Coordinates of C-alpha atoms in Angstrom, one line a residue:
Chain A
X1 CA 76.4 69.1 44.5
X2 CA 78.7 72.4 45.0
X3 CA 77.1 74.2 42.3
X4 CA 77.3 77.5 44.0
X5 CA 81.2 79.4 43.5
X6 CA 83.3 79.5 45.9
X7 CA 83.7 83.0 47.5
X8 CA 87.0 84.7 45.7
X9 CA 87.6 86.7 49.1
X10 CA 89.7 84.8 52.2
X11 CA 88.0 83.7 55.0
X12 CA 83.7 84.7 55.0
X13 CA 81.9 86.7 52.6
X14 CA 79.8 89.4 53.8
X15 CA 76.1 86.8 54.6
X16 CA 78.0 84.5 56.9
X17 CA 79.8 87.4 58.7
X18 CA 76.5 89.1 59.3
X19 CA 74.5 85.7 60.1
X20 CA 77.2 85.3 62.4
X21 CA 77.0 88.5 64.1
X22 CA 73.4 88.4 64.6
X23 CA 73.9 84.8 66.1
X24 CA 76.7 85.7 68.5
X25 CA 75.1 89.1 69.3
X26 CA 71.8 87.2 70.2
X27 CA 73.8 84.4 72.3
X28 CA 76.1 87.0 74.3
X29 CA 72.5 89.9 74.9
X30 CA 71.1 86.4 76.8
X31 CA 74.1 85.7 78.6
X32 CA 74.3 90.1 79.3
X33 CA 70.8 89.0 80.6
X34 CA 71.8 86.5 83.0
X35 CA 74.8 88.6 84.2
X36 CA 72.9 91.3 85.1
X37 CA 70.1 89.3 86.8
X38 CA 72.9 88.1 88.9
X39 CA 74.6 91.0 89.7
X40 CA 71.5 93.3 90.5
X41 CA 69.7 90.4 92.4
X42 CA 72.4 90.7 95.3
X43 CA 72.2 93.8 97.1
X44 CA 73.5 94.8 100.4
X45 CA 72.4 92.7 103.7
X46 CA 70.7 95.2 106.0
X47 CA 73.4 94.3 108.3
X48 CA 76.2 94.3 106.2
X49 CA 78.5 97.3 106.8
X50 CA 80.6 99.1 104.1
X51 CA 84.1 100.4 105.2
X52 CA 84.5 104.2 106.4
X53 CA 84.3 106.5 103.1
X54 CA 82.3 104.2 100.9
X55 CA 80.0 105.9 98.2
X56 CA 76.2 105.2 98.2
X57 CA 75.9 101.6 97.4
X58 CA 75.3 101.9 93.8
X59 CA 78.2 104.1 93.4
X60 CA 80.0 101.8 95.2
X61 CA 79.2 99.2 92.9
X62 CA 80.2 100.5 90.1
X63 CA 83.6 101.9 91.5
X64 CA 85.0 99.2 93.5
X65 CA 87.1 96.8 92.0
X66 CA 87.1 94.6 94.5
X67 CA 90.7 94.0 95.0
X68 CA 90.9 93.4 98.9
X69 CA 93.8 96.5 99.4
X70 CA 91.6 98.2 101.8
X71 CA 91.0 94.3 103.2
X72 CA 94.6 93.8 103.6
X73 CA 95.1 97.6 105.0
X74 CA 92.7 97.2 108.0
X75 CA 95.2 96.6 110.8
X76 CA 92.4 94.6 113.0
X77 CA 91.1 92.3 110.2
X78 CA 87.6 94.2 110.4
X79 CA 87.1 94.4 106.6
X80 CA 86.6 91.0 104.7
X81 CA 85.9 90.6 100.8
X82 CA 82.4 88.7 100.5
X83 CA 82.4 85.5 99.2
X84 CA 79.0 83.8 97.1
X85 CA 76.1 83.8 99.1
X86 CA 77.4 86.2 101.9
X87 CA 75.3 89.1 102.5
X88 CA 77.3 91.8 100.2
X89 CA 78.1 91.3 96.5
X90 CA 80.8 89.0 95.8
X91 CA 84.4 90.4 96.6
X92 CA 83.0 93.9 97.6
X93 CA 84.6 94.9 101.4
X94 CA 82.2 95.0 104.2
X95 CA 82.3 93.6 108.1
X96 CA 79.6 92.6 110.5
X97 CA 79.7 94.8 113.3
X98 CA 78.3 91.9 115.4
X99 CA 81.9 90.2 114.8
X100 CA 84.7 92.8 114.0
X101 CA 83.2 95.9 114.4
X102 CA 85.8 99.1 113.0
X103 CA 88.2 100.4 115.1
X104 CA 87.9 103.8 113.7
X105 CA 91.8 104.1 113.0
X106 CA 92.7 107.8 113.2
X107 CA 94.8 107.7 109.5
X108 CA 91.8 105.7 108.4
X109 CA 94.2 102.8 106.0
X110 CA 91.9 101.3 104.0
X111 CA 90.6 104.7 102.4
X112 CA 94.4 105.1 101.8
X113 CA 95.1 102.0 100.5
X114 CA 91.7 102.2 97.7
X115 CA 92.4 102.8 94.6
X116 CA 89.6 103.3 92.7
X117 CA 87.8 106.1 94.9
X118 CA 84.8 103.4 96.3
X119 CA 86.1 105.0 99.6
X120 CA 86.7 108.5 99.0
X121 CA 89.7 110.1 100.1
X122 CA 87.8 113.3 100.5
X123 CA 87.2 111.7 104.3
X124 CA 90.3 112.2 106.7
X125 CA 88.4 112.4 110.2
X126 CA 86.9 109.3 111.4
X127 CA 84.3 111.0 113.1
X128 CA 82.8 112.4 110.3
X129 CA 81.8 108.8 108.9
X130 CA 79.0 107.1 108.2
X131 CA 79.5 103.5 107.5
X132 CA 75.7 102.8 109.4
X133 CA 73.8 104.4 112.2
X134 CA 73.1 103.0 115.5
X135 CA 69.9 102.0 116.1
X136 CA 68.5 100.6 120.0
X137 CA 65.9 98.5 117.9
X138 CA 64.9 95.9 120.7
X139 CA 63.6 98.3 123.6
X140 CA 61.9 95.2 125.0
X141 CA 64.7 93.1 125.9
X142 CA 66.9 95.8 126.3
X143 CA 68.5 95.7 130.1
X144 CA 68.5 99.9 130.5
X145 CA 64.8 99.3 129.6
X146 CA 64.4 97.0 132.3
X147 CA 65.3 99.8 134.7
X148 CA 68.6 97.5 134.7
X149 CA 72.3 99.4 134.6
X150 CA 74.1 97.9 131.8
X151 CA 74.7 100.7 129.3
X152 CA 77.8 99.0 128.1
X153 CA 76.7 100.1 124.7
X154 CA 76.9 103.4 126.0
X155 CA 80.8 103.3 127.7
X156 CA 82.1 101.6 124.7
X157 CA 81.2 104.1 122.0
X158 CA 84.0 106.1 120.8
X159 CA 82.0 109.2 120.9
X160 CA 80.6 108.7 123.9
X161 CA 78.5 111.5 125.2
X162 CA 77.9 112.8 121.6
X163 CA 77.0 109.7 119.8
X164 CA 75.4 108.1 122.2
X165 CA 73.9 109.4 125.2
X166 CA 72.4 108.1 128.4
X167 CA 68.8 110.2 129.2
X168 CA 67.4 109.5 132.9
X169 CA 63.9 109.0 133.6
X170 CA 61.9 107.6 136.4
X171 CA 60.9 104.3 136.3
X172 CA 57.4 103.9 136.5
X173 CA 58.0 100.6 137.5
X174 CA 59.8 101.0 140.6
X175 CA 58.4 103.7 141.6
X176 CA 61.6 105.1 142.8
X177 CA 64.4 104.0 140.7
X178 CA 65.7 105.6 137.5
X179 CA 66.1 104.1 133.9
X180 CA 69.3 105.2 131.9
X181 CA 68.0 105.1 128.7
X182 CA 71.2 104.9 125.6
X183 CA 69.9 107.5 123.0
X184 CA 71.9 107.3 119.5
X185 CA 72.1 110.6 117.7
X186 CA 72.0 109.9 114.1
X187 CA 73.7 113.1 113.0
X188 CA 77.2 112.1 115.2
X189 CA 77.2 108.2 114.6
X190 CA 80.0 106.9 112.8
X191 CA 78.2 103.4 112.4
X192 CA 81.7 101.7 113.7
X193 CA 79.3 98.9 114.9
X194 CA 81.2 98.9 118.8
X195 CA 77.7 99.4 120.4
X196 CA 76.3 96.6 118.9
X197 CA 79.7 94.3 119.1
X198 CA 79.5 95.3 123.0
X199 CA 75.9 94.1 123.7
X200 CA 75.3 91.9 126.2
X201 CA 72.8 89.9 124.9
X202 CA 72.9 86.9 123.0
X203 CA 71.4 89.0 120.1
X204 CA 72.1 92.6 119.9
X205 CA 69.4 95.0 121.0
X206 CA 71.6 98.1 119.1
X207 CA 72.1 96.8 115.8
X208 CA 74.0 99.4 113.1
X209 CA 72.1 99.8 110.1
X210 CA 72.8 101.5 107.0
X211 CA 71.6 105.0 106.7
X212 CA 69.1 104.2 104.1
X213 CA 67.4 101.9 106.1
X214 CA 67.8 103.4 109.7
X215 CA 66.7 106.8 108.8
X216 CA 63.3 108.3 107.8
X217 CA 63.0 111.3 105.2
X218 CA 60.7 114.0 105.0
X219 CA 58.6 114.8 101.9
X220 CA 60.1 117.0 99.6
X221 CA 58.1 119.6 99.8
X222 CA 58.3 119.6 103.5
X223 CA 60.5 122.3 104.5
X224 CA 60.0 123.0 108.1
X225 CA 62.3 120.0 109.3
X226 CA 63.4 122.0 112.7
X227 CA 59.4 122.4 113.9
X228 CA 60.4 124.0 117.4
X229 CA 62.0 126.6 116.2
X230 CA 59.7 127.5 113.3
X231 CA 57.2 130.5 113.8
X232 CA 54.3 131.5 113.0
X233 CA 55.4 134.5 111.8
X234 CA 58.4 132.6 109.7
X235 CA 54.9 130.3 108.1
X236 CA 53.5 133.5 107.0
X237 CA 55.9 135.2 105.4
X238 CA 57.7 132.1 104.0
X239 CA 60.8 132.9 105.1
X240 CA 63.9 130.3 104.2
X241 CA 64.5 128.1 107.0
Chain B
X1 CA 88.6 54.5 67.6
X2 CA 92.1 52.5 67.3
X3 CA 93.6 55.7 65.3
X4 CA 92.9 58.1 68.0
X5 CA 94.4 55.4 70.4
X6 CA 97.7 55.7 68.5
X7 CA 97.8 59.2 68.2
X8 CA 97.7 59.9 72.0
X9 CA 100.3 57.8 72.5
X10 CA 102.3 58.7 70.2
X11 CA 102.0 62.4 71.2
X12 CA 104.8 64.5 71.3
X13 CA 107.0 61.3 71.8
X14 CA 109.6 62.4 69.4
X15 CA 110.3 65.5 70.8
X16 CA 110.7 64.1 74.1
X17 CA 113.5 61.4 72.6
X18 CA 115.0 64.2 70.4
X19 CA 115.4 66.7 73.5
X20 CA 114.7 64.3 76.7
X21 CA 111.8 65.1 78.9
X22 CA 112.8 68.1 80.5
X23 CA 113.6 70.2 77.5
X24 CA 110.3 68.9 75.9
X25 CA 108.6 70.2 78.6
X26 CA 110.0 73.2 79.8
X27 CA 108.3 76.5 78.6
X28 CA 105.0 74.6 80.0
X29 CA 107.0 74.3 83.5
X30 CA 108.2 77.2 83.2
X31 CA 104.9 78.5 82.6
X32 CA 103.4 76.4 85.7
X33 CA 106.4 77.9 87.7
X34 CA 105.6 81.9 87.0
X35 CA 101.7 81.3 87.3
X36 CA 102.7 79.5 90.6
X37 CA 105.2 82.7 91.8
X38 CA 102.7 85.5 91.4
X39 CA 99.6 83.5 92.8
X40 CA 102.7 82.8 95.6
X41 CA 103.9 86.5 95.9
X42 CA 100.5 88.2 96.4
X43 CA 99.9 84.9 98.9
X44 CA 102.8 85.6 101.3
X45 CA 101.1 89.2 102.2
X46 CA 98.1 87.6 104.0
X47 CA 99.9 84.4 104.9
X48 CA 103.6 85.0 106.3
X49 CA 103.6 88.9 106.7
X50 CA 105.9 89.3 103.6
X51 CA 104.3 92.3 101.9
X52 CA 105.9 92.4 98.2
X53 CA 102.5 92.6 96.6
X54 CA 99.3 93.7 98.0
X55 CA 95.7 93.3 96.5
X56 CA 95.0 90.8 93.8
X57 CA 94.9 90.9 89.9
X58 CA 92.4 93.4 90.1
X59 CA 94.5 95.8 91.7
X60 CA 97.8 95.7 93.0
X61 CA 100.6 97.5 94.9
X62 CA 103.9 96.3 94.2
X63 CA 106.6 97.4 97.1
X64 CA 103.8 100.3 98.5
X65 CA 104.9 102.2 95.3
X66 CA 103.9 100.7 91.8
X67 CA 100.3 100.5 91.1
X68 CA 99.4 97.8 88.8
X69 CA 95.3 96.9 87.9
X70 CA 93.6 95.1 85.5
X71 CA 92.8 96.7 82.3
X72 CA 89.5 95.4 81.4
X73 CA 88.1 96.1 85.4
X74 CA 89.4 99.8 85.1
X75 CA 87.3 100.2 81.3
X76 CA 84.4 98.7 83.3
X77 CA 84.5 101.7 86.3
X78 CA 85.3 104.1 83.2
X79 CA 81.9 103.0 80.9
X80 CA 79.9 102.6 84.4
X81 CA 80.7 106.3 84.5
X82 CA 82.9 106.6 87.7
X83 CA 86.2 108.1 87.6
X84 CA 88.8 106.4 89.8
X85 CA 91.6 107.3 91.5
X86 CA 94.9 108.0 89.1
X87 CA 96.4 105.4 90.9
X88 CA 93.9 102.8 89.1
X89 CA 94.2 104.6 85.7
X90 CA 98.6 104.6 86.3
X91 CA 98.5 101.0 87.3
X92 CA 96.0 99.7 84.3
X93 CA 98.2 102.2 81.7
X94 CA 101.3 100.2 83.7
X95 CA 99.7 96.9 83.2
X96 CA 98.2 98.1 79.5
X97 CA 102.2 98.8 78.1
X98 CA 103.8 95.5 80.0
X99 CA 101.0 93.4 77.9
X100 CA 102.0 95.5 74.7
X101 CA 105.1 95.3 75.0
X102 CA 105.4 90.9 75.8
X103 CA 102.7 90.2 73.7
X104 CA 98.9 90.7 74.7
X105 CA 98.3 86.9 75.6
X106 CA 101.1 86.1 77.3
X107 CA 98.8 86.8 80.4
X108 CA 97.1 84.3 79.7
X109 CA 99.7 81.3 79.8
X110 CA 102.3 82.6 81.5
X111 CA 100.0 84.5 84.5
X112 CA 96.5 83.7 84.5
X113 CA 95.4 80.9 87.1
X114 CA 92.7 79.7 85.5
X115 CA 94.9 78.6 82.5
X116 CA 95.9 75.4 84.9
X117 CA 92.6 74.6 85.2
X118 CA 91.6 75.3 81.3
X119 CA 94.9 73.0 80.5
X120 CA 94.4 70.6 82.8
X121 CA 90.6 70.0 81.2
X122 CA 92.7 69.9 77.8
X123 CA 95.3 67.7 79.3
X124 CA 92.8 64.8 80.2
X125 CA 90.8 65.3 76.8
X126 CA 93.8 64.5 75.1
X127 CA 94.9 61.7 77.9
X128 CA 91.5 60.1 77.1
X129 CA 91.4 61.1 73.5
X130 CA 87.6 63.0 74.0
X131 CA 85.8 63.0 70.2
X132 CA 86.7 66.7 68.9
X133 CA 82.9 68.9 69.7
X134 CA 81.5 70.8 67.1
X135 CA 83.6 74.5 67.2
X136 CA 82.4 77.4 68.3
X137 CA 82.7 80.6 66.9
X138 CA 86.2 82.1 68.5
X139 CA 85.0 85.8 67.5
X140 CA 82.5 85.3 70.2
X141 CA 85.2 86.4 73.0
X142 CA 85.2 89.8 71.4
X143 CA 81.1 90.0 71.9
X144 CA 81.9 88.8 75.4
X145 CA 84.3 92.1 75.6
X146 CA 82.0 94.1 74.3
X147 CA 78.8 92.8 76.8
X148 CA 81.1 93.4 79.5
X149 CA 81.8 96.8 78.7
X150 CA 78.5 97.8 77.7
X151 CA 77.0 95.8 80.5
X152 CA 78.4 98.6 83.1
X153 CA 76.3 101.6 80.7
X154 CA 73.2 99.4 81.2
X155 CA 73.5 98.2 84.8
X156 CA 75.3 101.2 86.3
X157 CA 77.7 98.7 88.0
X158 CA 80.5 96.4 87.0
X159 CA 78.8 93.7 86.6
X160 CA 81.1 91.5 85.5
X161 CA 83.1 91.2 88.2
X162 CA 80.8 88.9 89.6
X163 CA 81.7 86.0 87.7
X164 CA 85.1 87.2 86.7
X165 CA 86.7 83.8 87.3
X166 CA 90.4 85.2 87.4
X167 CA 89.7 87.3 90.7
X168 CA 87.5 84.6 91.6
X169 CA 90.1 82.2 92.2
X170 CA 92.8 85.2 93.6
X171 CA 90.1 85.8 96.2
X172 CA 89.2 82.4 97.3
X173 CA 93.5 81.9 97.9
X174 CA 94.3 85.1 98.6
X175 CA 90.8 85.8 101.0
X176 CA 89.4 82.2 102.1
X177 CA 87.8 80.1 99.8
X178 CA 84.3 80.4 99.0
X179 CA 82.0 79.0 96.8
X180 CA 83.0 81.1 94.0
X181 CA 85.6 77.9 93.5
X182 CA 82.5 76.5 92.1
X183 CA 82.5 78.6 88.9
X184 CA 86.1 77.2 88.2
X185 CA 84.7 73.4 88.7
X186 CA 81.6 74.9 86.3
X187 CA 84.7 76.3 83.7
X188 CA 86.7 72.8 84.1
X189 CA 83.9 70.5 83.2
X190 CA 82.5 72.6 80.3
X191 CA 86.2 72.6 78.6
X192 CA 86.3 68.9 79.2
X193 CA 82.7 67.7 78.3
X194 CA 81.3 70.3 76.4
X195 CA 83.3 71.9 74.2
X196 CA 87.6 72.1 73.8
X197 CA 89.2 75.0 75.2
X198 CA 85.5 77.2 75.6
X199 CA 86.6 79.6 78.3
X200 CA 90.5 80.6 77.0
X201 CA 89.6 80.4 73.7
X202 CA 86.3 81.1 73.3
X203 CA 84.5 83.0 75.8
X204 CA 87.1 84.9 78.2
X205 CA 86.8 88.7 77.6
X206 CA 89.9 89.3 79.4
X207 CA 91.8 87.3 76.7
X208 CA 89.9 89.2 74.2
X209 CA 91.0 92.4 75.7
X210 CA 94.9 91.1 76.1
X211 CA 94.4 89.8 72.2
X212 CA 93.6 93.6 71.3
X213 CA 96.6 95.2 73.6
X214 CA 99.1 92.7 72.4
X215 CA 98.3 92.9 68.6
X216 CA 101.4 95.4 67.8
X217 CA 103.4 93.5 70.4
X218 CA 107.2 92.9 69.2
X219 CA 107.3 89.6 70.9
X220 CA 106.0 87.1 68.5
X221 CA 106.2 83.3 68.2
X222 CA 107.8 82.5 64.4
X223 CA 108.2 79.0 62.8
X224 CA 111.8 79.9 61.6
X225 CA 112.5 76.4 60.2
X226 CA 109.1 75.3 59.1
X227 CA 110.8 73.8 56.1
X228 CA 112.1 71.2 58.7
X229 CA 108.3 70.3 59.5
X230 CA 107.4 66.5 58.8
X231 CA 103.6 67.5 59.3
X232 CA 103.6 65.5 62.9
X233 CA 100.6 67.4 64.1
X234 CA 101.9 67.6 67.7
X235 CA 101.6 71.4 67.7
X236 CA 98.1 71.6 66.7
X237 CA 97.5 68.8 69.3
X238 CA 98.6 71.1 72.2
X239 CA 98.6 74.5 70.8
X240 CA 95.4 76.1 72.7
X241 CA 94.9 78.4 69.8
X242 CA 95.4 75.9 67.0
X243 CA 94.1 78.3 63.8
X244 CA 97.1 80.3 64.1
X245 CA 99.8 77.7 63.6
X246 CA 98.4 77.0 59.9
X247 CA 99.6 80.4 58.4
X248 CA 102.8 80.1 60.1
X249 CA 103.6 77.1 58.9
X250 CA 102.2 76.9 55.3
X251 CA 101.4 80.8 54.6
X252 CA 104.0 83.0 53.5
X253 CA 104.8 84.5 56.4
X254 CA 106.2 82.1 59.2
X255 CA 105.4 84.5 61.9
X256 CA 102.2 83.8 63.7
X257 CA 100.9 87.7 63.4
X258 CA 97.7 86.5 64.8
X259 CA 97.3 87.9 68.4
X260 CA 95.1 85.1 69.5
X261 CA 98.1 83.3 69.6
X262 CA 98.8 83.4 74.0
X263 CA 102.9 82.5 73.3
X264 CA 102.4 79.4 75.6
X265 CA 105.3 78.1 73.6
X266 CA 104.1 74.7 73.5
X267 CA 104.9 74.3 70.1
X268 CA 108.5 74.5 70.8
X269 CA 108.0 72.1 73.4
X270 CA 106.6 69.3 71.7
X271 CA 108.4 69.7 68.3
X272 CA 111.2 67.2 67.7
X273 CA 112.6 69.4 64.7
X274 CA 112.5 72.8 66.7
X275 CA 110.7 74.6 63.8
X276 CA 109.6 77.3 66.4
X277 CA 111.3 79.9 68.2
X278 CA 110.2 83.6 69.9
X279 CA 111.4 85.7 67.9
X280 CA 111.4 89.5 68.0
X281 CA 109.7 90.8 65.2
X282 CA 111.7 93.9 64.0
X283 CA 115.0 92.1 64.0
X284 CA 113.5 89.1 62.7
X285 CA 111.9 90.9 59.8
X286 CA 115.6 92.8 59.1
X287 CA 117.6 89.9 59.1
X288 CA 117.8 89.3 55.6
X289 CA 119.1 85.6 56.0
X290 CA 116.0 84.7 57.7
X291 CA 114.1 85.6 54.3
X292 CA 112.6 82.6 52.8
X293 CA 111.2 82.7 49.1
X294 CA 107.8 82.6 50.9
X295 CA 108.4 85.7 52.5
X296 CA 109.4 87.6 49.0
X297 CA 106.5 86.1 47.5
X298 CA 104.3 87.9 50.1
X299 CA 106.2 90.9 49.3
X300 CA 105.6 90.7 45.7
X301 CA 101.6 89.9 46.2
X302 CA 101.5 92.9 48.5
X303 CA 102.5 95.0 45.4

């Protein structure tokens, strides 16, 4: 039955190689498929914190190699590597600021210890971070909104006074008493997550959210962002705010 | 069914009479024992304080000085267009040259951890003498290299690293377990049901990319005295990498040039007449006693 000669050259000749090709390529573009499916369909929990430094998650993503060093660097076991099914991509750093929240280590050791710039070395004061922002999100269960003292949230932040503040009003309630209101400003939050760690309640009312998700944004072609201070003669004459 | 019966137990039993068990066995412990030390030395960081290496396969700091990282992760930053740190790029150069230097697969049986789980799935097909599955193409590694480095370009992240099973298994010791262990039950079972050896030899791209860094490696396993060999088959029973042996053995040259070959050393192991040896292959090639007619032969085709 073998009437058709044997190929003179070693190994394939030149229909099985590209038969072979086109079959592998088509097997491996499906499995590229289902890698990718995976890897995009997990993104970042919105209460999943990134260590001090990190680049915008999908920078991050595509710089971090996931080798724990910054893990094994935090002195105060903060930072963990995600496992499957936890709420950052597998073996990417992050912490829950509800557990561990970050100490805010003045050498800051896990941008030191990265290697791959995920957390960029270009940040050397701790203050200037922005792992989340704080947000009070639950104003009705809040105690200071119950005309209650508690503002532990408050006395625990690193930056107190400047990250957190606490704003008296009178309580309409009362009558006579005053509410201590905790006010985060989002431009001085580190997002270490101690607020939230420190709340009294069985579930936080301050939570620490990343900044994409705690903060609002403008229109583009909104300009006037600082509203008291713009005049009508500075609307007229289109001067650069 | 009676033949295949006789085979397994007949495996590898003359070596172990001609050299008693230890001897027949020791590259494969030895093997077990440095796959066993690095898992243990990166292990006694988080566990006992002892800080020798920090990090995992990935990316590594040996003594707080020497950066060492894994080649294929650092080409997946580069083609997802982030530039790291030169610490990455001095530790995957670092880690690039050892592999050149030993030979490019040697990772793969002397450090890799998911080689005891690949050879254990090999261990029990041969234990239970498994029918042999239809082959798959072993190019298909090399498309697996190339999806994960294109994958980054398409994605914008390394996407890969996912399912990488080698930091998979580093993290779940090195980090708590997690249910990443599953992918290694998920590897286990496919090499023992579905088809022989699929991850090593087949699929892993990090193999593919160790194949490519080790291919001018000196280091190079040589049957020296495969005039001695009575054809017992006990090499291509255990060698994970079987197609190279043939040239060896009954080509012209006796050194197995092909870098899919992962040095395992196996084949010494289990062969009673000691036809193998490492063998450096400049001296090797210069010593003019070691020149069989074969080899002159070649020589003379080549002109």
């Amino acid at each position: 039955m073998m009437t058709r000669q044997q190929s003179k050259t070693q190994g394939i000749n030149r229909r099985q190689f590209l038969a072979t090709t086109a079959r592998l390529s088509c097997a491996v573009a499906l499995a590229g498929g289902g890698i990718a499916t995976v890897a995009k369909s997990q993104p970042l929990g919105p209460q999943a914190i990134r260590p001090p430094g990190a680049l915008a998650e999908q920078d991050f993503l595509s710089a971090c190699v996931r080798c724990g060093l910054c893990v094994e660097a935090c002195p105060y076991d903060t930072l963990k590597l995600a496992r499957w099914f936890e709420q950052a991509p597998t073996g990417t750093p992050w912490f829950e600021a509800r557990k561990v929240p970050c100490e805010m280590c003045d050498d800051i050791p896990c941008i030191k210890a990265c290697p791959s710039g995920a957390l960029e070395q270009a940040l050397t004061d701790i203050d200037q971070a922005k792992m989340g922002i704080a947000v009070l999100i639950d104003e009705k269960n809040c105690l200071n909104f119950k005309g209650l003292r508690c503002d532990v949230c408050y006395r625990v932040c690193p930056l107190i006074d400047n990250a957190i503040t606490l704003e008296r009003s009178r309580n309409e309630r009362s009558g006579h008493h005053a509410m201590f209101i905790p006010v985060v400003n989002p431009d001085t939050c580190t997002g270490c997550g101690k607020c939230e760690h420190a709340c009294v309640l069985d579930e936080a009312a301050i939570k620490v959210l990343p900044p994409h998700i705690a903060m609002g944004k403008t229109a583009d072609h909104d300009t006037y962002f600082n509203t008291e201070s713009t005049t009508l003669e500075m609307l007229n004459k289109g001067f650069e705010l | 069914m009676s033949t295949a019966k006789v085979n397994q137990a007949r495996f590898a039993e003359d070596a172990i009479r001609e050299l008693g068990w230890w001897k027949a066995h020791r590259f494969l412990l030895l093997r077990r024992a440095t796959q066993l030390t690095v898992l243990a030395l990166f292990a006694i960081g988080p566990l006992l304080g002892l800080w020798l290496l920090k990090g995992n396969l990935s990316s590594s700091l040996l003594l707080d000085t020497i950066p060492m990282a894994d080649p294929l992760v650092t080409l997946q930053l580069l083609t997802a267009g982030h530039v790291p740190e030169a610490s990455l790029l001095i530790g995957a150069a670092i880690i690039g040259l050892f592999y050149a230097l030993m030979g490019g697969r040697v990772f793969c049986s002397w450090v890799c951890p998911v080689n005891m789980v690949t050879d254990l799935a090999a261990y029990l097909r041969r234990r239970f003498a498994l029918p042999r599955t239809p082959e798959l193409p072993r190019q298909l590694r090399y498309f697996m290299l190339a999806l994960v480095l294109l994958l980054p370009v398409v994605t914008g992240i390394a996407a890969w690293e996912w399912l990488n099973p080698v930091p998979v298994l580093y993290r779940a010791v090195l980090f708590g377990a997690g249910a990443g262990l599953g992918l290694l039950v998920a590897i286990f079972l496919a090499d023992l049901l579905i088809v022989e050896r699929l991850w090593c030899s087949h699929l892993c791209p990090s193999g593919a990319l160790f194949a490519l860094l080790g291919k001018l490696s000196p280091v190079k396993m040589t049957a020296v005295n495969a005039k001695d060999c009575n054809n017992c088959m006990d090499c291509f029973v255990v060698c994970p990498e079987r197609q190279v042996l043939k040239p060896a053995l009954k080509g012209a040259n006796p050194m197995i040039t092909d870098s899919d070959c992962t040095q395992c050393g196996r084949c010494i192991d289990v062969c009673a007449k000691g036809v193998f040896q490492y063998k450096n292959r400049f001296t090797f090639q210069d010593n003019p006693l070691q020149k069989s007619p074969r080899i002159a032969k070649k020589a003379e085709n080549e002109q």
